[in-house]
Tab-separated table of C-alpha atoms and ligand atoms in Angstrom:
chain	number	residue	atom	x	y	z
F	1	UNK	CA	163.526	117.640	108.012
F	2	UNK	CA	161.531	120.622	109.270
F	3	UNK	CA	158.488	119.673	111.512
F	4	UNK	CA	155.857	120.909	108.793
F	5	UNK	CA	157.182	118.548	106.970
F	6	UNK	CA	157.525	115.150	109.500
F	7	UNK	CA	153.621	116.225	109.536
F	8	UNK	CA	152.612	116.656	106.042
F	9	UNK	CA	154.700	112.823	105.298
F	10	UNK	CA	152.973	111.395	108.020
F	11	UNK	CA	149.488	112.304	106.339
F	12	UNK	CA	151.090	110.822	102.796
F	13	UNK	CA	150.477	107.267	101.712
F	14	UNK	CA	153.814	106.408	102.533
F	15	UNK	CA	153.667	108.137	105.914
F	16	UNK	CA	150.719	105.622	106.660
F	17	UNK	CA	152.193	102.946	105.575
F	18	UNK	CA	155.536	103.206	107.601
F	19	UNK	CA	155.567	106.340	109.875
F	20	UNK	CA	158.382	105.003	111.910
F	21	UNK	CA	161.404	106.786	110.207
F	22	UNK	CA	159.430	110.197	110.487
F	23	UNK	CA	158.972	109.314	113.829
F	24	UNK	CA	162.740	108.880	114.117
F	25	UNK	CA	163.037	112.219	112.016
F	26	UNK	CA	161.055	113.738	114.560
F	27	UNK	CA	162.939	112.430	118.035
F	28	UNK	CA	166.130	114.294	116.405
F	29	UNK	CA	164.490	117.393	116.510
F	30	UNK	CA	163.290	117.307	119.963
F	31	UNK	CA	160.424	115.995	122.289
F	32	UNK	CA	157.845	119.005	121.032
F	33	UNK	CA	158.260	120.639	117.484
F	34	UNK	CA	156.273	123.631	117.045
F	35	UNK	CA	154.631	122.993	113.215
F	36	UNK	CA	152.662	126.819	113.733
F	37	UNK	CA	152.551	129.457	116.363
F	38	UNK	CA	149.272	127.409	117.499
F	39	UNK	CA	149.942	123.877	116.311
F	40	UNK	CA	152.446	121.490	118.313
F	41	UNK	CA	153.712	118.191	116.845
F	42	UNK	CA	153.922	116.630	120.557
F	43	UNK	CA	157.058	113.209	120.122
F	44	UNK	CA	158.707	112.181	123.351
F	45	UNK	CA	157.374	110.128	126.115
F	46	UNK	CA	157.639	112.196	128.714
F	47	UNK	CA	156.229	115.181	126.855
F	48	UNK	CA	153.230	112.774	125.298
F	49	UNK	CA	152.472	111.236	129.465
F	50	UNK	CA	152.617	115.430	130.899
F	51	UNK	CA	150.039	116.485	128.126
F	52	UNK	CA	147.602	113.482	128.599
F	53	UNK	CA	147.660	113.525	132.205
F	54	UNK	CA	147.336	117.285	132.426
F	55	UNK	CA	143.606	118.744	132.697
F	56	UNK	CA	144.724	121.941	131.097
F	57	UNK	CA	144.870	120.239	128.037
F	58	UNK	CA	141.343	119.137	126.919
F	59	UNK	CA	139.352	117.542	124.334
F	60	UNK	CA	138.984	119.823	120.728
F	61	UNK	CA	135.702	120.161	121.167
F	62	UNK	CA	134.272	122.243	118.457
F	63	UNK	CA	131.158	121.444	117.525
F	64	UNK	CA	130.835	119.913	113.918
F	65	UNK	CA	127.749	119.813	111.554
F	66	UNK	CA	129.075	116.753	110.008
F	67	UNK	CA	127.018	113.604	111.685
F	68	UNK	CA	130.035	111.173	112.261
F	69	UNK	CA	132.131	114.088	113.927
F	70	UNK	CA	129.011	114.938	115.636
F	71	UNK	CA	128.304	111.692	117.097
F	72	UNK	CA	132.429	110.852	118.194
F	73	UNK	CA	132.049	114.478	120.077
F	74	UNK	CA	129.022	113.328	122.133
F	75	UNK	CA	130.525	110.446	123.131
F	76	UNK	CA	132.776	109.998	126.431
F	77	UNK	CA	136.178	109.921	124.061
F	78	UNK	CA	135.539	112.918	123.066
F	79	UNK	CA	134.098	115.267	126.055
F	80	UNK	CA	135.662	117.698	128.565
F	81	UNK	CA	134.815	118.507	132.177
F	82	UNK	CA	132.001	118.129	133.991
F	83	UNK	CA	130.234	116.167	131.199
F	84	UNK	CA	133.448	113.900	131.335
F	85	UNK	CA	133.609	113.313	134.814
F	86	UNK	CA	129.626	112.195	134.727
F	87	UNK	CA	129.740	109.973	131.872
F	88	UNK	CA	132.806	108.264	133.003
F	89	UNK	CA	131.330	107.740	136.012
F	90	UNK	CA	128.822	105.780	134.945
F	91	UNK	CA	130.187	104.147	132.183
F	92	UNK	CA	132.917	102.547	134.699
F	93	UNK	CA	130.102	101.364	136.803
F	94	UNK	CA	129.318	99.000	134.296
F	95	UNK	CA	131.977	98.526	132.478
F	96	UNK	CA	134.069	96.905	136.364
F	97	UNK	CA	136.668	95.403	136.282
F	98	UNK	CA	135.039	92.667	137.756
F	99	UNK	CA	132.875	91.725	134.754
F	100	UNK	CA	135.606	92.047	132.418
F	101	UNK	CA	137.455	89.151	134.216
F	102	UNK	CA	134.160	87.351	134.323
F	103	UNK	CA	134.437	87.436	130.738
F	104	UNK	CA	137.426	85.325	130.413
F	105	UNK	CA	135.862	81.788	130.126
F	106	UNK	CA	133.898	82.933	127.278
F	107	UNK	CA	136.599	84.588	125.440
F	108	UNK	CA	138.968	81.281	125.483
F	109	UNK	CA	135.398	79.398	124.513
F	110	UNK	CA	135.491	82.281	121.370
F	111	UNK	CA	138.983	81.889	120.611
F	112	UNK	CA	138.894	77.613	120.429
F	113	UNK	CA	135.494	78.073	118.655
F	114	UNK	CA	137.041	80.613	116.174
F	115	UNK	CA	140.086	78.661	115.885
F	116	UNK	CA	138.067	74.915	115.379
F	117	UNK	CA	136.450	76.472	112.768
F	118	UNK	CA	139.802	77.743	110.847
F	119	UNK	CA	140.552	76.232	107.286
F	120	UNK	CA	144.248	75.787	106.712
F	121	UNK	CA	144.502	79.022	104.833
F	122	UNK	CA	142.508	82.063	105.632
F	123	UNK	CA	142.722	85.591	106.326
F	124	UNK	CA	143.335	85.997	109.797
F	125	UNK	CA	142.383	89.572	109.860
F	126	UNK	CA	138.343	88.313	108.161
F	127	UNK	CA	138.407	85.217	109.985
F	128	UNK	CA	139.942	86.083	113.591
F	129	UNK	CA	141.455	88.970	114.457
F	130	UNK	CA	137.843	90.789	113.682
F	131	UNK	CA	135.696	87.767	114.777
F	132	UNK	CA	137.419	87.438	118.220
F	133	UNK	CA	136.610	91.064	119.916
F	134	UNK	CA	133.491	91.540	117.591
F	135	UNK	CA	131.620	88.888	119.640
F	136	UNK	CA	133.388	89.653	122.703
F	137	UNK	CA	132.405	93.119	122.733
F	138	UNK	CA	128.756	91.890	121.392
F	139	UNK	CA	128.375	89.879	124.337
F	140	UNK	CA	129.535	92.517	126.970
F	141	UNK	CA	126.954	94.866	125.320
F	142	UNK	CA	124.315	92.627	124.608
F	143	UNK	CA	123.985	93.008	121.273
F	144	UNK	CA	122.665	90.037	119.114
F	145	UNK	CA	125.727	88.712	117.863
F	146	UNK	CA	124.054	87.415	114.561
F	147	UNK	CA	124.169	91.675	113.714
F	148	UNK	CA	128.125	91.430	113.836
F	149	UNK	CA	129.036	90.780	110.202
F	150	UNK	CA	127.554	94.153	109.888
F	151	UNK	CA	129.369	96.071	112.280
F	152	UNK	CA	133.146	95.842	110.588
F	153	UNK	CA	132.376	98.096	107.382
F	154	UNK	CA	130.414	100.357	109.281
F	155	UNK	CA	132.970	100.506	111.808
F	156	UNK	CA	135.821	101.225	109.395
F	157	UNK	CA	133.968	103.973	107.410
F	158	UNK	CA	132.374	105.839	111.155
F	159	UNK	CA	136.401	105.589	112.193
F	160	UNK	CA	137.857	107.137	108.989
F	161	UNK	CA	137.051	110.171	110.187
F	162	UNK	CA	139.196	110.173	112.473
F	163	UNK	CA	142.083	110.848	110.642
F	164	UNK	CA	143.740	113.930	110.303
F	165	UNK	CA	142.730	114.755	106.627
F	166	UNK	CA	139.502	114.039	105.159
F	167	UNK	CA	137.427	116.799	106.838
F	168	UNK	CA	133.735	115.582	105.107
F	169	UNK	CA	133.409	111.662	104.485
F	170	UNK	CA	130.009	110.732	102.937
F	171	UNK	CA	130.633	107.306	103.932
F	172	UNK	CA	131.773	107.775	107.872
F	173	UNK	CA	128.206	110.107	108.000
F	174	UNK	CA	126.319	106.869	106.604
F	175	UNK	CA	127.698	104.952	109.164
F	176	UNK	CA	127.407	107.198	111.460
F	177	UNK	CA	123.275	107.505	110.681
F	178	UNK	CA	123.442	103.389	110.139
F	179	UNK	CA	124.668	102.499	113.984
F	180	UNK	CA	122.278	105.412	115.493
F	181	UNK	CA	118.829	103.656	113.815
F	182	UNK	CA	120.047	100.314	115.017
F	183	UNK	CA	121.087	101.194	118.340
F	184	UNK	CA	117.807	103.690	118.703
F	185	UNK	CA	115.766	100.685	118.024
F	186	UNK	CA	117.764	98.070	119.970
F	187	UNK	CA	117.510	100.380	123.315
F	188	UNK	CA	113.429	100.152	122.964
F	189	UNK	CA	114.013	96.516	124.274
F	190	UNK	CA	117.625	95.521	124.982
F	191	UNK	CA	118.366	92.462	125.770
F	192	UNK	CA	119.053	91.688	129.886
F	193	UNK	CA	121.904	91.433	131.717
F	194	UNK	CA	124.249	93.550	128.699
F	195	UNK	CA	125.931	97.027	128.932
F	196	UNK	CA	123.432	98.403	126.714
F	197	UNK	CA	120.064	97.433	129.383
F	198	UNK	CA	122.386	98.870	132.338
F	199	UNK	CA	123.111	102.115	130.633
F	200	UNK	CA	119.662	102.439	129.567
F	201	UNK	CA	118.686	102.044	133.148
F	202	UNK	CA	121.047	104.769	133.980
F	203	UNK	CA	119.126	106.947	131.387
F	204	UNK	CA	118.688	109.609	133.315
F	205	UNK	CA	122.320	110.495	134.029
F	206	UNK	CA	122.874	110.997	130.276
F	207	UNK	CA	120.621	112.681	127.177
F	208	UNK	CA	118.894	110.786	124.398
F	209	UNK	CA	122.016	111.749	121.883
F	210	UNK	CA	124.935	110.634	124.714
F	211	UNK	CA	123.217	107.516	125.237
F	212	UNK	CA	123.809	106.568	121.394
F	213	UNK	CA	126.723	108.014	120.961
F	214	UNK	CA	128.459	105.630	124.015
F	215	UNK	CA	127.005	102.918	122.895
F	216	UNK	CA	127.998	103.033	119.268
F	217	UNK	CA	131.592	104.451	121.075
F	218	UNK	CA	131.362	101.266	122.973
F	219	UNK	CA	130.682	98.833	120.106
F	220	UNK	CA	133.214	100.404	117.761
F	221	UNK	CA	136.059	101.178	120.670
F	222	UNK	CA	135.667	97.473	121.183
F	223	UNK	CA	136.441	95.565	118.198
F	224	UNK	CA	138.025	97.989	115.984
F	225	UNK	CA	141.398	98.591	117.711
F	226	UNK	CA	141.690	95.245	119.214
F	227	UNK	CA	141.034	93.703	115.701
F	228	UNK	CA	144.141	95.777	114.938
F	229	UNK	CA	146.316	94.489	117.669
F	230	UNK	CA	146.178	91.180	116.943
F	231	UNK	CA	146.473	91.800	113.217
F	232	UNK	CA	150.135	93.810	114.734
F	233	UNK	CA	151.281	90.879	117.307
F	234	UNK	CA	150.468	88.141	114.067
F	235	UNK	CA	152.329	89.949	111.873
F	236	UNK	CA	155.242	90.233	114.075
F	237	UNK	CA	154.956	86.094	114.689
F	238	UNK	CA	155.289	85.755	110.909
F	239	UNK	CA	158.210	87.330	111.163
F	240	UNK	CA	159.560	85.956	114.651
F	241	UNK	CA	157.843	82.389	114.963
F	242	UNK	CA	159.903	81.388	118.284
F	243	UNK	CA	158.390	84.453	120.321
F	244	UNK	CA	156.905	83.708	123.480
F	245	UNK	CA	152.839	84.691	123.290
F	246	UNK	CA	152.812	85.324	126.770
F	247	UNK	CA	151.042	89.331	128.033
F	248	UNK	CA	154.872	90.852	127.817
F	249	UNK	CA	154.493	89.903	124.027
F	250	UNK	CA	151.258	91.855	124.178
F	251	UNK	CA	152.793	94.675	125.744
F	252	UNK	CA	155.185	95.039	123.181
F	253	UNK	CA	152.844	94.507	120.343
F	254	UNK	CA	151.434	97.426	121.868
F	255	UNK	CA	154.210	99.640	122.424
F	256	UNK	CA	156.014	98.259	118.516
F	257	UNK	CA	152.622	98.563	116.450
F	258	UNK	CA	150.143	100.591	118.317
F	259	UNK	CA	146.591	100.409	117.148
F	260	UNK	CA	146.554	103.882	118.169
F	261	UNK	CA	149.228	106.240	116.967
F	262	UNK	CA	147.505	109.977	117.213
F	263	UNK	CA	145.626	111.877	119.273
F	264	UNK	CA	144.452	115.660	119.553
F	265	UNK	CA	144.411	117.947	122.480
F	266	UNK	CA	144.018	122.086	123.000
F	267	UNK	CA	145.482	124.228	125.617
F	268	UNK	CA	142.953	125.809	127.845
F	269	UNK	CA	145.089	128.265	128.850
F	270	UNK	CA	148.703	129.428	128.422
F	271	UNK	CA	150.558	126.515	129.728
F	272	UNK	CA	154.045	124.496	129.755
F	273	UNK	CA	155.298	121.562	128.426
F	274	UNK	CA	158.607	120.044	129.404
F	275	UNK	CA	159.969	123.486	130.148
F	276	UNK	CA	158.468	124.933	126.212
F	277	UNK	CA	155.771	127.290	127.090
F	278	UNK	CA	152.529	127.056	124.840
F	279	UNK	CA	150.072	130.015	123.970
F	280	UNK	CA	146.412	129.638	124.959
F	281	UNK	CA	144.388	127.614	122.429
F	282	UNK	CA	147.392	125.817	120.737
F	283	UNK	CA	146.602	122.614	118.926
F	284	UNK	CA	148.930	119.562	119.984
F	285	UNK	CA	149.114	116.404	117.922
F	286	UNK	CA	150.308	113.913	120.332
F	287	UNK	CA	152.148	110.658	118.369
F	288	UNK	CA	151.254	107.812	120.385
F	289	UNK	CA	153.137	105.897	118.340
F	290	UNK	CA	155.966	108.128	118.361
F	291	UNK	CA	156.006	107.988	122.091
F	292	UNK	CA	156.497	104.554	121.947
F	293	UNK	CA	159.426	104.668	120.342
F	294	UNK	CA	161.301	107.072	122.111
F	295	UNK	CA	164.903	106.329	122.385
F	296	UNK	CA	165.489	107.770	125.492
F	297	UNK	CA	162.248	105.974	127.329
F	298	UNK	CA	162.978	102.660	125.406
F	299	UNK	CA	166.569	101.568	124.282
F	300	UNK	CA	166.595	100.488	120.520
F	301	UNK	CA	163.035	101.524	120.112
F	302	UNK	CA	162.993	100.035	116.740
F	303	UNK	CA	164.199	96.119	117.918
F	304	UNK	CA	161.032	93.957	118.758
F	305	UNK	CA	161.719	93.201	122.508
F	306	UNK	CA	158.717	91.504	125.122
F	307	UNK	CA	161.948	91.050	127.287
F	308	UNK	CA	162.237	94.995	128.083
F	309	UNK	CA	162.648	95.844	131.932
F	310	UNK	CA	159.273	98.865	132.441
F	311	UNK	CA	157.515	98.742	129.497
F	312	UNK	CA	154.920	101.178	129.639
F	313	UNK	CA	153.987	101.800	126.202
F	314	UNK	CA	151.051	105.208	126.144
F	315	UNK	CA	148.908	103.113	123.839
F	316	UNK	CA	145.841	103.197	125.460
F	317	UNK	CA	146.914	107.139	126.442
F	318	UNK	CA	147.439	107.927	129.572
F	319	UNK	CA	145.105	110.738	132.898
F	320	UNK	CA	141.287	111.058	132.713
F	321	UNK	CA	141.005	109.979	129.480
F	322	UNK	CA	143.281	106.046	129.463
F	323	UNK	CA	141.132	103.678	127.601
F	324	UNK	CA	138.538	102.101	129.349
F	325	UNK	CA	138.888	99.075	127.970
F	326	UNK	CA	142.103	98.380	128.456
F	327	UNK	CA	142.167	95.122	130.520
F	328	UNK	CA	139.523	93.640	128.342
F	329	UNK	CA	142.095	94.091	125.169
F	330	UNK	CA	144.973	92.421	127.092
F	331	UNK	CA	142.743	89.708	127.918
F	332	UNK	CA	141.558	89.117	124.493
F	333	UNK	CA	144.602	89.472	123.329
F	334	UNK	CA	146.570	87.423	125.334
F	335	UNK	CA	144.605	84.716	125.425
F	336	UNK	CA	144.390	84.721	121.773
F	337	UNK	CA	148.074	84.680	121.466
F	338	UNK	CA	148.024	81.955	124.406
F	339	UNK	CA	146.200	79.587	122.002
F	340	UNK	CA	147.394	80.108	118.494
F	341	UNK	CA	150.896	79.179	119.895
F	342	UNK	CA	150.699	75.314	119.160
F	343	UNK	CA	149.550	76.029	115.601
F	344	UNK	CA	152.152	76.201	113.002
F	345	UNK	CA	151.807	80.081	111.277
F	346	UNK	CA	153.278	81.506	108.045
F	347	UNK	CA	152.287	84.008	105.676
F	348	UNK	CA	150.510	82.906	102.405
F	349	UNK	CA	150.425	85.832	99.894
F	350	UNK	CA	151.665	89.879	101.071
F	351	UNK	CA	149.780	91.370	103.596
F	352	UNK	CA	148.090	94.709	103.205
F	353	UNK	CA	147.526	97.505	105.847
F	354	UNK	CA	144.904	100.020	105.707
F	355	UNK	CA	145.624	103.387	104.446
F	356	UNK	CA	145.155	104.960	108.002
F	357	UNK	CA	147.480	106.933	110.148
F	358	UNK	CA	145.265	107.215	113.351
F	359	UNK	CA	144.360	103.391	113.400
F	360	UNK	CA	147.001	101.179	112.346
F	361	UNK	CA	146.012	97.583	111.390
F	362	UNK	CA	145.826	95.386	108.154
F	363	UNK	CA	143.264	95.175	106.152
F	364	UNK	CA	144.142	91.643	104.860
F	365	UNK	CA	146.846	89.064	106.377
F	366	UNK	CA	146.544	85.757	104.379
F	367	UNK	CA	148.287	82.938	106.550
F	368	UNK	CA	148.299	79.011	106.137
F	369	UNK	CA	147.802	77.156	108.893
F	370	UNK	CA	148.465	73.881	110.388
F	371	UNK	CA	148.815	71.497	113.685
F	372	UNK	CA	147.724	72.773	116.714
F	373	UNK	CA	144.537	70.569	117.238
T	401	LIG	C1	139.848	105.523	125.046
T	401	LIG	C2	143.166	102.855	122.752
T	401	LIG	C3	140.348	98.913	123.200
T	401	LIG	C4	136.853	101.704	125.024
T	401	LIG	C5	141.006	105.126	124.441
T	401	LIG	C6	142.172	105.967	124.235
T	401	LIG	C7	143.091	105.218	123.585
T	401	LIG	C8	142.529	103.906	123.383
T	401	LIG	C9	144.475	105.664	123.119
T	401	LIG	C10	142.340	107.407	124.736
T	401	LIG	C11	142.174	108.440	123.663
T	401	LIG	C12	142.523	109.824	124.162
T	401	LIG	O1	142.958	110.026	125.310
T	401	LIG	O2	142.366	110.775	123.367
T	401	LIG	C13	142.681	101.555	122.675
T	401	LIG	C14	143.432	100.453	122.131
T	401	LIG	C15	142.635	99.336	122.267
T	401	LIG	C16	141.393	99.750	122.881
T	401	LIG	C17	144.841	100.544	121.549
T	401	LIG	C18	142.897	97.908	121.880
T	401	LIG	C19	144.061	97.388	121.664
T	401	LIG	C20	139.177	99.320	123.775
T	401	LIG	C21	138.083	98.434	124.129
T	401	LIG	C22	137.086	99.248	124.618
T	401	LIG	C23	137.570	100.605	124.595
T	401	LIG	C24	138.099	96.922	123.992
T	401	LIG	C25	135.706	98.915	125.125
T	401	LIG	C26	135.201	97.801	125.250
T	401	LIG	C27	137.374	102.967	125.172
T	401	LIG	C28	136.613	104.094	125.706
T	401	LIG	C29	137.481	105.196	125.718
T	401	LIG	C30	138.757	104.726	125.178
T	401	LIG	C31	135.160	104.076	126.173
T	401	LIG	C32	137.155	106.628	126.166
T	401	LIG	C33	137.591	106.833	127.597
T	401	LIG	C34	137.462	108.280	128.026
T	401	LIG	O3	137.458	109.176	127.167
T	401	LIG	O4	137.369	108.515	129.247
T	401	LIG	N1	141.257	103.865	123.923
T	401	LIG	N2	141.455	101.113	123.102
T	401	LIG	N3	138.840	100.614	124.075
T	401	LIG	N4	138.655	103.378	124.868
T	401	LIG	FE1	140.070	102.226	124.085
């Protein structure tokens, strides 16, 4: 297989569904597979960890008249130096570690609450795997949780456009114009002691549109992907009940099934990458999930394994941009995983995963349930 065509696969149906042979394709060829003169299919670890943690490569940031796109490329995730630098700044002054750990008795209150009110067959994805960050990440904000059945539809449609096809997406724009009324209306009069009071207080460190656009970054960042991972860890319990759910079972979920497998980045200038030199402006595609599953960073890349020695999957990337909310996900996930292990699992009717590429979750995971309480 040519890289051109590892690429065009991974944006088919099939490619969505199960990109893990093409990623397999794609670690025969090499660690970075020119597609173009100007477009790099970026595969191995190392290669993946030198591009994210090297400020030559930066955010694409061109601007976009379509809202959605406009909105993601205000937001933190999405800027370059200085603007970067000043947003993160701030938004880690909040968002301390401290107050994420503070968090954790009322994330195992969520998680018995959630799973008290289980019946013995459900959809997990409906009834927990969304329910669990969605009023986590509510709370943290201070955003009236009774608003959160709203938030997983928009969420889905404003994150469709991130995917590599799809260039206009009527229904990521209506999101998109959905979450900025609500949030321009809650920040008239947000509710103390939440993210969304202390940023507001920090107004004049960012504009009007940045202000919106990290908050609705914030809100979205926060369930959507962690919805995701413990959609990928249950799955993988249906399939393995006698794993331990203990954080190197997170870990793995992460580095197996990663809720993020792409992201973008452009060469500022003419630059290197593990020895291949690449032109000025070139447009790298770095596979996350491809990373992840590099056979010379993890042996058998393709055997479930919370037992490896080092595991350091790239899933929440990697340099100025690693996810800010990474600790918060492991929390929620592992304690989630922590408490669903004295319930008896299995599946109950065929899953089905959501025609994405960038974000990989289910949309649906029907499961019976029983013991535990
Ligand atoms: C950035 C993944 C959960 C907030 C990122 C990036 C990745 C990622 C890969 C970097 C993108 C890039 O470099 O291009 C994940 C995964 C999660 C998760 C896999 C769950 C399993 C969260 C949560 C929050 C959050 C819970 C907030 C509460 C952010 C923010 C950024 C970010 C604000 C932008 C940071 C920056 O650009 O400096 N995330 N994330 N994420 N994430 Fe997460």
């Amino acid at each position: 297989m040519t890289p051109t065509e590892i690429l065009q696969d991974l944006m088919s149906p099939a490619g969505r569904a199960d990109p893990f042979p093409l990623y397999a394709a794609a670690h025969r060829l090499g660690p970075l597979l020119p597609v173009t003169d100007d477009i790099f299919l970026v595969v191995g670890y190392a290669a993946v960890n030198e591009v994210l943690r090297n400020p030559v490569f930066e955010i694409p940031a061109e601007p976009s008249s379509q809202p959605s796109l406009e909105l993601m490329q205000r937001s933190i995730l999405r800027a370059n130096p200085p603007d970067h630098g000043r947003m993160r700044s701030l938004l880690s002054q909040v968002f301390t570690p401290r107050r994420v750990a503070g968090l954790q008795p009322a994330i195992e209150a969520a998680v018995d609450e959630l799973l008290n009110g289980l019946a013995a067959e459900v959809d997990f994805m409906d009834r927990f795997a969304f329910q669990l960050p969605v009023t986590v990440i509510c709370e943290l904000l201070g955003v009236p949780t009774d608003d959160r059945h709203r938030f997983r539809p928009l969420a889905s449609d404003l994150t469709a456009a991130l995917e590599l096809t799809d260039a206009s997406d009527a229904a990521a724009d209506a999101a998109a114009r959905e979450l900025g009324e609500y949030f321009a209306y809650l920040i008239q009069d947000p509710p103390p002691d939440g993210l969304v009071a202390a940023l507001v207080a920090a107004r004049q460190r960012l504009s009007d549109e940045e202000l919106l656009a990290n908050l609705i970054l914030l809100l979205v960042a926060g369930f959507e992907t962690t919805t995701d991972l413990l959609g990928n860890g249950l799955a993988i319990l249906l399939r393995q009940p006698d794993l331990p759910t203990n954080a190197a079972f997170v870990e793995e979920v992460l580095r197996y099934d990663s809720p993020v497998q792409v992201t973008t980045r452009v060469a500022r200038e003419r630059s290197e990458i593990v020895g291949t030199p690449i032109p000025a402006a070139s447009n790298l595609v770095l596979l996350l999930g491809a990373a992840n599953r590099d056979p010379e960073r993890f042996p058998d890349p393709d055997r479930f394994d919370p037992l490896r020695p080092g595991n350091k999957p790239l899933s929440f990337g990697a340099g100025a941009h690693i996810c800010l909310g990474n600790s918060l996900a492991r929390l929620e996930a592992t304690v989630a995983f922590d408490r669903l292990r004295p319930f008896t699992i299995t599946p109950n009717g065929e899953p089905t995963r959501r025609d994405r590429l960038v974000l990989r979750g289910y949309q649906t995971l029907p499961i019976r349930l029983s013991g535990g309480r």
